[in-house]
Amino acid sequence: MTEVERHNYDVVVIGAGGAGLRAVIEARQRGLSVAVVCKSLFGKAHTVMAEGGCAASMGNANSHDNWQVHFRDTMRGGKFLNNWRMAELHAKEAPDRVWELETYGALFDRTPDGRISQRNFGGHTYPRLAHVGDRTGLELIRTMQQKIVSLQQEDYRRYGDYEAKLRVFAECTVTELIKEDGHIAGAFGYWRESGRFVLFETPAVVLATGGIGKSFKVTSNSWEYTGDGHALALRAGAGLINMEFVQFHPTGMVWPPSVKGILVTEGVRGDGGVLKNAEGERFMFRYIPDVFKGQYADSEEEADRWYSDQEGNRRTPDLLPRDEVARAINTEVKEGRGSEHGGMFLDIASRLPTEEIRKRLPSMYHQFRELADVDITAEPMEVGPTCHYVMGGIEVDPDTAAATVPGIFAAGECSGGMHGSNRLGGNSLSDLLVFGRRAGLGAAEYVESLGARPSVPDAEVTAAAKRALAPFDGPEDGTSAENPYTLHTELQQTMNELVGIIRKADEIEKAIDKLAEIRSRIRGVTVEGNRQYNPGWHLAVDLRNMLLVSECVARAALRRTESRGGHTRDDYPQLDAQWRNRLLVCQTTGDEPVPEVDVEAREQQPMRADLLELFELSELEKYYTEDELAGHPERTA
Amino acid sequence: MAYQAKLRVWRGDATAGELQDFEVEANEGEVVLDLIHRLQATQAPDLAVRWNCKAGKCGSCSAEVNGKPKLLCMTRMSTFAEDEVISVTPMRTFPVIRDLVTDVSYNYTKAREIPAFTPPEGLEPGEYRMQQVDVERSQEFRKCIECFLCQDTCHVIRDHEENKESFAGPRFLMRVAELEMHPLDAGDRVEAAQSAHGLGYCNITKCCTEVCPEGIQITDNALIPMKERVADRRYDPIVWLGNKIFKRNGA
Ligand SMILES: Cc1cc2nc3c(=O)[nH]c(=O)nc-3n(C[C@H](O)[C@H](O)[C@H](O)COP(=O)(O)OP(=O)(O)OC[C@H]3O[C@@H](n4cnc5c(N)ncnc54)[C@H](O)[C@@H]3O)c2cc1C
Ligand code: SF4
Ligand code: SF4
Ligand code: FES
């Protein structure tokens, strides 16, 4: 039998970003024993990098804001494909979740009357993002990390052991979920440090593993974003939805090459920065799409007035939802109006005094000065699109965050539905808090309702260990040895070039062929060295997940013959109302580490009437089919 | 513009190790971490290094470059001459796990010993009111990315394993100061700073401040003010007694 360290918990949370930590807090406060597992050190998850802020309609900066406005903005941003129940819960609960952080010790920037300050962001009608300069994610993660420490301190006082009921397993990677009779029974993984195996026996796992950006070459995401949660869920039998929707953030760094893709926060535009092409033109005015006509300023003068007077003016098109801005930049560059390094200019220097820039955007100032020798208080930044966020993810029940497999819960970026076809900036951090909490609760209730707990079959453990160690065995018969770094580069290149920001049927098909080739070569992946902290081996294991989610993205992208949000088809450039309510669900069959992906179309539940009535009929007509609107009160009246 | 850079990287584990010389391509604008990654991809696939954000935001890639505590992702190659041999070694204050990766658990242990934020009584969520000027002091400390470079450089523990037990280090003494200066924290932290977390060991050399990649004025803004509060408290028995009584009533 394989040597494995065993642990037993009520709930195991996989991922220590915002979603995971909030789930841990909730489940522990319900009295359960909880483990949290993460690939990096504690406190280093992706959430730490979030800059701009966390959206919640507290109404501190503009008292007209409320959950209904936030809900409407979110649905518009996602082009009405969002799971409306998730968008509703999110808009309603976000303020409470932010205020709660203050009771854990968070220190957000303040308004003059001492409340939490809120800033403008793309697609949000009012200033809505709670923030701390441009390091909001750091504040969120540190606050929750410290809350977890405080729960451990309570346990210490009670049981004499900090880890009596809540333990962090840092630098530990989960590679398999184990089931018994269709129910989750455990999770299997390895310690990165020693390479030794660990088994968590648990009836409930919360997946909070974040995104998939490492499948793309130009990305704002770190090495952790290999789609592990997506792949774990698929292989355990759960479905992924909306995988064709990948967000390319319009403003990543483009120069020098080594920093290409690193994010430039939307807060730059929220605070007054504007986009210009190489001719010095503020080109965004030419790119207001029909569905947003009338909601955005059509002259520079009006746009500039809007920053100080939001009642009398419409917002600047620099702050259109991200998909629109990213496409606009792409077009400008293609048509020859790009900067020297193939980007656009983002100018804050001529818009705000030096002092103000350094105060509001300290980490952008630092980042450009240190990494690009650019002083953003004196010169414009060069920016271009970068793969940033995946809207697609594990299909969950909106209220409980339960996936379709009993015992799996999911929250945060690895779950799907909330953001529809495109996420608004700032809506992720709030999503983490709202649904992280709900997942913790959902898991707790599930565990409490269970009679007997499923047990982990030994054979599964042996098989899991064998799969994890395969890269040390050398190439399988009939394959030749492959270097994981080389295969990874080829995968990234393929996705970036063929299933990137603008897509076409023949290119996607080419990508699918290339992925098939990588699939056959992946069995030959061979690593050197031993199991102790071996990044080559870690990559070899993660690579399977990247390939699996890439297949989901490519296959779903081929199926959706329209353009919407984070999915743009050159050969089907229009929004198609027939597609609006249709979800593409990815599932897999077989027990392989990289099983075959199957895509199926399915209708979503129509929006509840009271929510639908929050929109003007004239707006809905831009998105909905005639049949769908037949029952609308404005029609029937 | 590309050239072959000379890197001397420490490789080994807890039992033994040595510096190994490599030649590796360097391109315009690159940082030391880019070269370490290129080494992994081309010559040393199992070279262990931590990193996440590659933009100085997560504090994972801490190591020593030419003996100086640095973030590898923020150390530009252009700061070295092309023919210079650049040494990259793990942080010295923490036990090596492998290559550039060290066991930083000391820091997490210390973090846990500092009593958490104590919410004020009678304020519900949403009722917190604080002025920007008042939160700014603690906000400066909350910029900390927990790279632990200040801990690495502080002479109290750098070559003195024996002091680790009773000294929280600049990062966590600063955490005490952060809570002490939080406008709404209800805890009293002055006495414990000295007695439990070892503030007395610090002789304000400012080495921690010098290496902090976030430019936090650890010594001037956190450690010295805490020392002053400790001194005031100790020399002013009335204040001290008053606090004691207040604490007892509050409990
Ligand atoms: C540069 C940048 C800036 C951003 N700015 C904003 C912003 O201003 N506002 C906003 O709302 N959103 C922003 N976002 C998006 C937002 O930060 C992320 O979507 C969000 O933080 C994801 O949180 P999460 O909890 O889902 O996952 P993460 O924080 O990414 O955490 C994932 C966790 O899962 C762990 N994990 C993964 N796989 C495994 C495995 N196999 N085994 C064990 N553990 C595993 C990881 O180690 C990690 O702890 C930004 C994103 C980036 C990249
Ligand atoms: S100032 Fe104090 S804490 Fe900082 S390095 Fe010197 S002795 Fe250590
Ligand atoms: S205070 Fe500065 S040097 Fe110390 S851990 Fe924090 S960021 Fe790093
Ligand atoms: S990799 Fe995040 S600080 Fe260097």
GROMACS .gro file of N, CA and C in nm, chain B residues 129-233:
model
  315
  766ARG      N    1  -1.692   5.421   1.186
  766ARG     CA    2  -1.657   5.551   1.127
  766ARG      C    3  -1.514   5.584   1.167
  767MET      N    4  -1.431   5.610   1.067
  767MET     CA    5  -1.291   5.645   1.095
  767MET      C    6  -1.249   5.752   0.996
  768GLN      N    7  -1.162   5.841   1.036
  768GLN     CA    8  -1.113   5.943   0.944
  768GLN      C    9  -0.992   5.891   0.868
  769GLN      N   10  -0.979   5.937   0.744
  769GLN     CA   11  -0.866   5.891   0.662
  769GLN      C   12  -0.732   5.915   0.734
  770VAL      N   13  -0.715   6.033   0.792
  770VAL     CA   14  -0.586   6.061   0.858
  770VAL      C   15  -0.557   5.961   0.970
  771ASP      N   16  -0.663   5.912   1.032
  771ASP     CA   17  -0.641   5.820   1.143
  771ASP      C   18  -0.611   5.678   1.099
  772VAL      N   19  -0.664   5.641   0.981
  772VAL     CA   20  -0.635   5.504   0.937
  772VAL      C   21  -0.501   5.496   0.865
  773GLU      N   22  -0.451   5.610   0.821
  773GLU     CA   23  -0.331   5.606   0.738
  773GLU      C   24  -0.210   5.545   0.808
  774ARG      N   25  -0.198   5.569   0.937
  774ARG     CA   26  -0.080   5.514   1.005
  774ARG      C   27  -0.078   5.363   0.997
  775SER      N   28  -0.190   5.300   1.031
  775SER     CA   29  -0.194   5.154   1.024
  775SER      C   30  -0.194   5.105   0.879
  776GLN      N   31  -0.255   5.184   0.790
  776GLN     CA   32  -0.254   5.143   0.648
  776GLN      C   33  -0.113   5.128   0.595
  777GLU      N   34  -0.023   5.215   0.640
  777GLU     CA   35   0.115   5.201   0.592
  777GLU      C   36   0.169   5.062   0.625
  778PHE      N   37   0.139   5.014   0.745
  778PHE     CA   38   0.191   4.883   0.785
  778PHE      C   39   0.117   4.770   0.714
  779ARG      N   40  -0.007   4.797   0.678
  779ARG     CA   41  -0.084   4.693   0.609
  779ARG      C   42  -0.045   4.679   0.461
  780LYS      N   43   0.044   4.765   0.415
  780LYS     CA   44   0.099   4.745   0.281
  780LYS      C   45   0.193   4.624   0.277
  781CYS      N   46   0.229   4.574   0.395
  781CYS     CA   47   0.326   4.465   0.404
  781CYS      C   48   0.284   4.345   0.321
  782ILE      N   49   0.373   4.297   0.236
  782ILE     CA   50   0.342   4.181   0.152
  782ILE      C   51   0.396   4.051   0.211
  783GLU      N   52   0.444   4.057   0.333
  783GLU     CA   53   0.497   3.939   0.402
  783GLU      C   54   0.602   3.865   0.319
  784CYS      N   55   0.699   3.942   0.273
  784CYS     CA   56   0.810   3.880   0.202
  784CYS      C   57   0.913   3.828   0.303
  785PHE      N   58   0.905   3.877   0.424
  785PHE     CA   59   0.994   3.838   0.534
  785PHE      C   60   1.141   3.877   0.512
  786LEU      N   61   1.165   3.970   0.422
  786LEU     CA   62   1.303   4.016   0.401
  786LEU      C   63   1.353   4.092   0.524
  787CYS      N   64   1.261   4.165   0.590
  787CYS     CA   65   1.303   4.238   0.710
  787CYS      C   66   1.341   4.140   0.820
  788GLN      N   67   1.266   4.030   0.827
  788GLN     CA   68   1.297   3.928   0.926
  788GLN      C   69   1.434   3.865   0.895
  789ASP      N   70   1.457   3.847   0.765
  789ASP     CA   71   1.581   3.784   0.719
  789ASP      C   72   1.702   3.870   0.757
  790THR      N   73   1.685   4.001   0.747
  790THR     CA   74   1.802   4.087   0.764
  790THR      C   75   1.828   4.126   0.909
  791CYS      N   76   1.726   4.117   0.993
  791CYS     CA   77   1.741   4.167   1.131
  791CYS      C   78   1.847   4.086   1.208
  792HIS      N   79   1.947   4.158   1.256
  792HIS     CA   80   2.060   4.090   1.320
  792HIS      C   81   2.022   4.016   1.448
  793VAL      N   82   1.907   4.053   1.507
  793VAL     CA   83   1.868   3.986   1.632
  793VAL      C   84   1.849   3.836   1.608
  794ILE      N   85   1.800   3.800   1.489
  794ILE     CA   86   1.780   3.658   1.461
  794ILE      C   87   1.864   3.605   1.346
  795ARG      N   88   1.928   3.695   1.268
  795ARG     CA   89   1.997   3.648   1.147
  795ARG      C   90   2.100   3.540   1.179
  796ASP      N   91   2.181   3.562   1.279
  796ASP     CA   92   2.272   3.453   1.314
  796ASP      C   93   2.252   3.409   1.458
  797HIS      N   94   2.130   3.433   1.505
  797HIS     CA   95   2.102   3.398   1.645
  797HIS      C   96   1.973   3.321   1.656
  798GLU      N   97   1.984   3.195   1.624
  798GLU     CA   98   1.871   3.103   1.633
  798GLU      C   99   1.806   3.111   1.772
  799GLU      N  100   1.889   3.131   1.874
  799GLU     CA  101   1.840   3.125   2.011
  799GLU      C  102   1.743   3.239   2.043
  800ASN      N  103   1.747   3.348   1.964
  800ASN     CA  104   1.657   3.459   1.993
  800ASN      C  105   1.518   3.443   1.930
  801LYS      N  106   1.507   3.344   1.844
  801LYS     CA  107   1.380   3.331   1.771
  801LYS      C  108   1.262   3.306   1.865
  802GLU      N  109   1.288   3.231   1.969
  802GLU     CA  110   1.185   3.198   2.064
  802GLU      C  111   1.115   3.324   2.119
  803SER      N  112   1.195   3.423   2.157
  803SER     CA  113   1.135   3.536   2.228
  803SER      C  114   1.127   3.665   2.146
  804PHE      N  115   1.158   3.659   2.018
  804PHE     CA  116   1.157   3.781   1.938
  804PHE      C  117   1.067   3.763   1.815
  805ALA      N  118   0.967   3.849   1.801
  805ALA     CA  119   0.872   3.834   1.691
  805ALA      C  120   0.928   3.884   1.559
  806GLY      N  121   1.030   3.969   1.567
  806GLY     CA  122   1.089   4.023   1.444
  806GLY      C  123   1.016   4.149   1.400
  807PRO      N  124   1.083   4.230   1.315
  807PRO     CA  125   1.025   4.358   1.275
  807PRO      C  126   0.886   4.346   1.213
  808ARG      N  127   0.864   4.245   1.128
  808ARG     CA  128   0.732   4.231   1.065
  808ARG      C  129   0.621   4.222   1.169
  809PHE      N  130   0.644   4.143   1.273
  809PHE     CA  131   0.534   4.119   1.365
  809PHE      C  132   0.530   4.219   1.481
  810LEU      N  133   0.642   4.283   1.510
  810LEU     CA  134   0.636   4.395   1.603
  810LEU      C  135   0.558   4.507   1.536
  811MET      N  136   0.575   4.518   1.404
  811MET     CA  137   0.500   4.618   1.329
  811MET      C  138   0.350   4.586   1.330
  812ARG      N  139   0.318   4.458   1.328
  812ARG     CA  140   0.177   4.417   1.337
  812ARG      C  141   0.118   4.462   1.471
  813VAL      N  142   0.197   4.449   1.577
  813VAL     CA  143   0.151   4.495   1.708
  813VAL      C  144   0.124   4.646   1.701
  814ALA      N  145   0.219   4.718   1.641
  814ALA     CA  146   0.203   4.864   1.629
  814ALA      C  147   0.079   4.897   1.545
  815GLU      N  148   0.059   4.820   1.440
  815GLU     CA  149  -0.055   4.845   1.352
  815GLU      C  150  -0.186   4.835   1.430
  816LEU      N  151  -0.198   4.733   1.513
  816LEU     CA  152  -0.320   4.716   1.591
  816LEU      C  153  -0.331   4.823   1.698
  817GLU      N  154  -0.218   4.855   1.758
  817GLU     CA  155  -0.217   4.959   1.861
  817GLU      C  156  -0.264   5.093   1.803
  818MET      N  157  -0.230   5.118   1.678
  818MET     CA  158  -0.265   5.247   1.617
  818MET      C  159  -0.397   5.241   1.540
  819HIS      N  160  -0.459   5.124   1.533
  819HIS     CA  161  -0.590   5.111   1.467
  819HIS      C  162  -0.691   5.194   1.546
  820PRO      N  163  -0.763   5.284   1.479
  820PRO     CA  164  -0.851   5.374   1.554
  820PRO      C  165  -0.957   5.304   1.637
  821LEU      N  166  -0.995   5.183   1.600
  821LEU     CA  167  -1.106   5.120   1.673
  821LEU      C  168  -1.068   4.990   1.745
  822ASP      N  169  -0.941   4.956   1.746
  822ASP     CA  170  -0.904   4.832   1.816
  822ASP      C  171  -0.918   4.852   1.966
  823ALA      N  172  -0.983   4.757   2.033
  823ALA     CA  173  -1.011   4.773   2.175
  823ALA      C  174  -0.904   4.706   2.262
  824GLY      N  175  -0.806   4.641   2.201
  824GLY     CA  176  -0.705   4.573   2.281
  824GLY      C  177  -0.598   4.668   2.333
  825ASP      N  178  -0.524   4.623   2.435
  825ASP     CA  179  -0.409   4.701   2.482
  825ASP      C  180  -0.286   4.618   2.454
  826ARG      N  181  -0.192   4.675   2.381
  826ARG     CA  182  -0.084   4.592   2.329
  826ARG      C  183   0.055   4.636   2.373
  827VAL      N  184   0.059   4.743   2.450
  827VAL     CA  185   0.187   4.803   2.480
  827VAL      C  186   0.275   4.712   2.566
  828GLU      N  187   0.219   4.665   2.674
  828GLU     CA  188   0.297   4.584   2.767
  828GLU      C  189   0.350   4.456   2.699
  829ALA      N  190   0.260   4.392   2.623
  829ALA     CA  191   0.299   4.266   2.560
  829ALA      C  192   0.405   4.285   2.452
  830ALA      N  193   0.407   4.403   2.392
  830ALA     CA  194   0.508   4.428   2.289
  830ALA      C  195   0.647   4.403   2.347
  831GLN      N  196   0.664   4.450   2.469
  831GLN     CA  197   0.793   4.435   2.535
  831GLN      C  198   0.810   4.295   2.595
  832SER      N  199   0.710   4.252   2.670
  832SER     CA  200   0.728   4.129   2.747
  832SER      C  201   0.709   4.003   2.663
  833ALA      N  202   0.615   4.003   2.570
  833ALA     CA  203   0.587   3.880   2.497
  833ALA      C  204   0.651   3.875   2.358
  834HIS      N  205   0.666   3.991   2.295
  834HIS     CA  206   0.711   3.988   2.155
  834HIS      C  207   0.854   4.038   2.135
  835GLY      N  208   0.919   4.078   2.242
  835GLY     CA  209   1.063   4.104   2.236
  835GLY      C  210   1.104   4.238   2.177
  836LEU      N  211   1.020   4.340   2.191
  836LEU     CA  212   1.055   4.472   2.137
  836LEU      C  213   1.189   4.521   2.191
  837GLY      N  214   1.221   4.482   2.315
  837GLY     CA  215   1.345   4.527   2.378
  837GLY      C  216   1.472   4.483   2.305
  838TYR      N  217   1.464   4.374   2.229
  838TYR     CA  218   1.582   4.327   2.154
  838TYR      C  219   1.622   4.425   2.044
  839CYS      N  220   1.524   4.498   1.994
  839CYS     CA  221   1.550   4.584   1.879
  839CYS      C  222   1.630   4.705   1.923
  840ASN      N  223   1.745   4.727   1.858
  840ASN     CA  224   1.822   4.847   1.892
  840ASN      C  225   1.823   4.944   1.774
  841ILE      N  226   1.710   4.952   1.708
  841ILE     CA  227   1.678   5.049   1.602
  841ILE      C  228   1.792   5.076   1.503
  842THR      N  229   1.847   4.969   1.450
  842THR     CA  230   1.952   4.983   1.349
  842THR      C  231   1.896   5.020   1.212
  843LYS      N  232   1.767   5.002   1.193
  843LYS     CA  233   1.697   5.035   1.069
  843LYS      C  234   1.731   4.946   0.950
  844CYS      N  235   1.800   4.837   0.972
  844CYS     CA  236   1.831   4.747   0.860
  844CYS      C  237   1.703   4.694   0.798
  845CYS      N  238   1.602   4.669   0.880
  845CYS     CA  239   1.476   4.616   0.830
  845CYS      C  240   1.413   4.716   0.733
  846THR      N  241   1.413   4.842   0.772
  846THR     CA  242   1.354   4.946   0.688
  846THR      C  243   1.425   4.953   0.553
  847GLU      N  244   1.557   4.938   0.558
  847GLU     CA  245   1.633   4.947   0.433
  847GLU      C  246   1.598   4.842   0.330
  848VAL      N  247   1.564   4.721   0.375
  848VAL     CA  248   1.537   4.616   0.277
  848VAL      C  249   1.390   4.604   0.238
  849CYS      N  250   1.303   4.676   0.306
  849CYS     CA  251   1.160   4.656   0.282
  849CYS      C  252   1.123   4.700   0.139
  850PRO      N  253   1.076   4.606   0.056
  850PRO     CA  254   1.043   4.641  -0.083
  850PRO      C  255   0.922   4.733  -0.092
  851GLU      N  256   0.843   4.739   0.012
  851GLU     CA  257   0.726   4.827   0.011
  851GLU      C  258   0.761   4.966   0.063
  852GLY      N  259   0.886   4.985   0.101
  852GLY     CA  260   0.928   5.115   0.151
  852GLY      C  261   0.859   5.157   0.280
  853ILE      N  262   0.818   5.060   0.359
  853ILE     CA  263   0.752   5.093   0.486
  853ILE      C  264   0.858   5.140   0.586
  854GLN      N  265   0.829   5.249   0.655
  854GLN     CA  266   0.923   5.300   0.755
  854GLN      C  267   0.905   5.221   0.884
  855ILE      N  268   0.951   5.097   0.881
  855ILE     CA  269   0.926   5.005   0.993
  855ILE      C  270   0.981   5.062   1.123
  856THR      N  271   1.105   5.105   1.119
  856THR     CA  272   1.169   5.149   1.243
  856THR      C  273   1.110   5.281   1.292
  857ASP      N  274   1.108   5.380   1.204
  857ASP     CA  275   1.065   5.514   1.247
  857ASP      C  276   0.917   5.519   1.283
  858ASN      N  277   0.835   5.453   1.202
  858ASN     CA  278   0.691   5.470   1.222
  858ASN      C  279   0.625   5.363   1.308
  859ALA      N  280   0.689   5.247   1.320
  859ALA     CA  281   0.628   5.141   1.401
  859ALA      C  282   0.709   5.112   1.528
  860LEU      N  283   0.838   5.081   1.511
  860LEU     CA  284   0.914   5.031   1.625
  860LEU      C  285   0.944   5.142   1.727
  861ILE      N  286   0.990   5.255   1.677
  861ILE     CA  287   1.026   5.362   1.772
  861ILE      C  288   0.901   5.414   1.847
  862PRO      N  289   0.791   5.443   1.775
  862PRO     CA  290   0.672   5.484   1.850
  862PRO      C  291   0.627   5.379   1.953
  863MET      N  292   0.641   5.251   1.920
  863MET     CA  293   0.603   5.149   2.018
  863MET      C  294   0.696   5.155   2.139
  864LYS      N  295   0.825   5.174   2.112
  864LYS     CA  296   0.920   5.185   2.222
  864LYS      C  297   0.885   5.305   2.311
  865GLU      N  298   0.844   5.412   2.245
  865GLU     CA  299   0.807   5.530   2.325
  865GLU      C  300   0.684   5.501   2.412
  866ARG      N  301   0.589   5.432   2.354
  866ARG     CA  302   0.470   5.400   2.434
  866ARG      C  303   0.505   5.310   2.551
  867VAL      N  304   0.596   5.215   2.526
  867VAL     CA  305   0.638   5.127   2.634
  867VAL      C  306   0.705   5.210   2.744
  868ALA      N  307   0.794   5.301   2.702
  868ALA     CA  308   0.867   5.382   2.798
  868ALA      C  309   0.772   5.469   2.879
  869ASP      N  310   0.678   5.533   2.809
  869ASP     CA  311   0.581   5.619   2.879
  869ASP      C  312   0.507   5.539   2.985
  870ARG      N  313   0.462   5.423   2.944
  870ARG     CA  314   0.384   5.338   3.032
  870ARG      C  315   0.465   5.299   3.155
   0.00000   0.00000   0.00000
